mmCIF file of C-alpha atoms in Angstrom:
data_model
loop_
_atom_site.group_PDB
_atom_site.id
_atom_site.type_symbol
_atom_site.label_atom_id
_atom_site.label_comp_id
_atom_site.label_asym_id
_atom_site.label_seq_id
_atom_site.Cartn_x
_atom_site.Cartn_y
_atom_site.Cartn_z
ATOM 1 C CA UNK A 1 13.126 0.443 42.291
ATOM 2 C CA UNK A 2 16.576 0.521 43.775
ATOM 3 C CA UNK A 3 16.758 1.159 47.692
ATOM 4 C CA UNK A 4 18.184 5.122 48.069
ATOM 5 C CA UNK A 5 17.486 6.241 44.734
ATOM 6 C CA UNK A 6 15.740 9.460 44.212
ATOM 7 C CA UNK A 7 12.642 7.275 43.306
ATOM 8 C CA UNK A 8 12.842 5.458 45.966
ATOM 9 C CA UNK A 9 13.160 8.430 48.515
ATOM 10 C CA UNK A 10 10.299 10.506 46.629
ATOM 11 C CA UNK A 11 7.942 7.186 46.897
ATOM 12 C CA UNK A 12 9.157 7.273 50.920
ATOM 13 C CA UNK A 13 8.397 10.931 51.476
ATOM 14 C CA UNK A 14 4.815 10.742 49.641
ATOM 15 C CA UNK A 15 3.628 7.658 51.080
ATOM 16 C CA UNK A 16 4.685 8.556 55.006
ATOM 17 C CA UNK A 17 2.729 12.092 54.288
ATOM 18 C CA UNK A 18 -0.786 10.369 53.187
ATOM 19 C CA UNK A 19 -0.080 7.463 56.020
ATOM 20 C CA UNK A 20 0.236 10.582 58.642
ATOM 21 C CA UNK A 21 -2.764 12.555 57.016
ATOM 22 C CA UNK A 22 -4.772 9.315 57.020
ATOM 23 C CA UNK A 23 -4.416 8.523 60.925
ATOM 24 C CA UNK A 24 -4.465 12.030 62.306
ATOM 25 C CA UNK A 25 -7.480 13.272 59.915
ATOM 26 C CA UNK A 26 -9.145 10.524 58.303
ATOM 27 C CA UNK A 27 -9.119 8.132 62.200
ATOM 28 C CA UNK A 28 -12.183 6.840 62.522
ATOM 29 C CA UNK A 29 -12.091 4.704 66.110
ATOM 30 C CA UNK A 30 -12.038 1.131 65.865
ATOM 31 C CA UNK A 31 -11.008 1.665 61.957
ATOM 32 C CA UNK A 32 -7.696 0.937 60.531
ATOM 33 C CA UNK A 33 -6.765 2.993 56.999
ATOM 34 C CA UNK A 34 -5.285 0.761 53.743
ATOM 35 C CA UNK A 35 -2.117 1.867 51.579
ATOM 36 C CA UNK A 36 -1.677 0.027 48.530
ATOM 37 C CA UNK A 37 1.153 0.455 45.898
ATOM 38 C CA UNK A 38 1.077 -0.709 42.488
ATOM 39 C CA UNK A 39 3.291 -0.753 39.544
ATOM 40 C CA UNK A 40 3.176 -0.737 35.640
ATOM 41 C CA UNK A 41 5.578 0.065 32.854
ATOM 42 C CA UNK A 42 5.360 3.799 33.210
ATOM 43 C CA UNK A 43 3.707 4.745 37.007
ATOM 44 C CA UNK A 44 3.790 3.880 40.271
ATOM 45 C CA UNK A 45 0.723 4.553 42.178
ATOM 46 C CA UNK A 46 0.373 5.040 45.886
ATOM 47 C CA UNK A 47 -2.954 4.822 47.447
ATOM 48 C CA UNK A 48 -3.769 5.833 50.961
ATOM 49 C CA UNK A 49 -7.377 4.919 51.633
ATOM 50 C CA UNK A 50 -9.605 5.364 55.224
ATOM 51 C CA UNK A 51 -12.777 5.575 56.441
ATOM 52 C CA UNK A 52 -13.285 9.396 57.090
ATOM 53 C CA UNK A 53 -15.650 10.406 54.396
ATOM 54 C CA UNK A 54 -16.403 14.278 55.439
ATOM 55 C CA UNK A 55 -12.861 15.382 55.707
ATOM 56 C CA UNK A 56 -11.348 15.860 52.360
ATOM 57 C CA UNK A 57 -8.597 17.643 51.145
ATOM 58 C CA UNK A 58 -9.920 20.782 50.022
ATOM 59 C CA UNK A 59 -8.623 21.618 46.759
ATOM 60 C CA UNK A 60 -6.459 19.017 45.050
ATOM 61 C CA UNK A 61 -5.472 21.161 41.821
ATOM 62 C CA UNK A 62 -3.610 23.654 44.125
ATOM 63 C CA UNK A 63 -3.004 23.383 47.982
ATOM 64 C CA UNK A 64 -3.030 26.437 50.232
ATOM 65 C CA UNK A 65 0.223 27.071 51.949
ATOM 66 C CA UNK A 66 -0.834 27.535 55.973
ATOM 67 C CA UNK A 67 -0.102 30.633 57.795
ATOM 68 C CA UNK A 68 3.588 31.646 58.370
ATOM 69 C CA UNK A 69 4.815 29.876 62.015
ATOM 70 C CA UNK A 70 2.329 27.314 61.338
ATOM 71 C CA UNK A 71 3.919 23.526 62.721
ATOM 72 C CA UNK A 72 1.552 21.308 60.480
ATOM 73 C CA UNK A 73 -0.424 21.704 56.559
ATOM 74 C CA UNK A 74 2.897 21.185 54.284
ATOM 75 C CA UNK A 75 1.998 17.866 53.538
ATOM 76 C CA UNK A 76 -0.118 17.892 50.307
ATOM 77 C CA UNK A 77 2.191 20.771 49.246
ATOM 78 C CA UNK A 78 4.971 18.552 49.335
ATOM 79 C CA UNK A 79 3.024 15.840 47.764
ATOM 80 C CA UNK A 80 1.807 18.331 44.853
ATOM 81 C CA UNK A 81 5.306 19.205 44.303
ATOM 82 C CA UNK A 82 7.067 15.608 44.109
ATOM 83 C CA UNK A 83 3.969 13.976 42.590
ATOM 84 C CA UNK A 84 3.096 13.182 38.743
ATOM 85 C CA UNK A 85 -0.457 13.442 39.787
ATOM 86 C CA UNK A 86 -2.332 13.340 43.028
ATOM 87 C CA UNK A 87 -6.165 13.337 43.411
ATOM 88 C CA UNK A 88 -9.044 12.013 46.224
ATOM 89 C CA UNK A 89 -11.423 9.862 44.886
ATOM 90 C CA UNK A 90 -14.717 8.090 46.865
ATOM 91 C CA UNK A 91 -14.050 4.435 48.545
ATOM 92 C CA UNK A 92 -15.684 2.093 46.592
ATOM 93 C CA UNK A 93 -18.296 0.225 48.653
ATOM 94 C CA UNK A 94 -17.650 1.469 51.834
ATOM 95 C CA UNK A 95 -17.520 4.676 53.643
ATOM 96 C CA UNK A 96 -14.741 6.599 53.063
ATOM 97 C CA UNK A 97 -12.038 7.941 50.544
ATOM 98 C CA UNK A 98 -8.985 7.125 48.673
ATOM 99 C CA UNK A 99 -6.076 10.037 48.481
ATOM 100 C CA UNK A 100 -3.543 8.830 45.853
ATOM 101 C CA UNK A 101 -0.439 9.861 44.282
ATOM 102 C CA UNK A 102 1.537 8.495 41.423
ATOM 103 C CA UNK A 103 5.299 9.236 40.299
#
């Protein structure tokens, strides 16, 4: 993926929004929170994964836009807008959840 192409930027912008939503609502102290990215032919999947399991996103097939003045909850609207497909799915093994997003 060429460095400053519009993939490249889109791939920047989704994976510092789950990072942020992953240490300010998903902290869990003495926890650290795991982003993986992986390729194939035909997607390129970013996974965001921490050790919160109680606080999910709360609807993943449409966002809610906050209140008008509101400083913070643009994030998964932004990611539902510049993603293929986003989801949350259950950690594996562990306590906790994986928020991913693929292009």
């Amino acid at each position: 993926m060429p460095y400053r192409s519009a993939a490249h930027e889109t791939l920047s912008l989704i994976t510092g929004e789950l990072c942020a939503n992953a240490v300010q609502h998903g902290r869990v102290p003495g926890r650290d929170f795991r982003v993986r990215l992986t390729v194939t032919a035909d997607v390129l999947r970013i996974e965001v994964t921490d050790t919160r399991t109680e606080r999910r996103p709360a609807d993943t097939r449409r966002p809610t836009a906050p209140p008008p003045g509101s400083e913070t909850g643009r994030g998964l609207l932004l990611v539902e807008h510049l993603a293929t497909r986003w989801g949350v799915t259950p950690r594996v093994g562990a306590p906790g959840k994986t928020v991913w997003a693929e292009l």
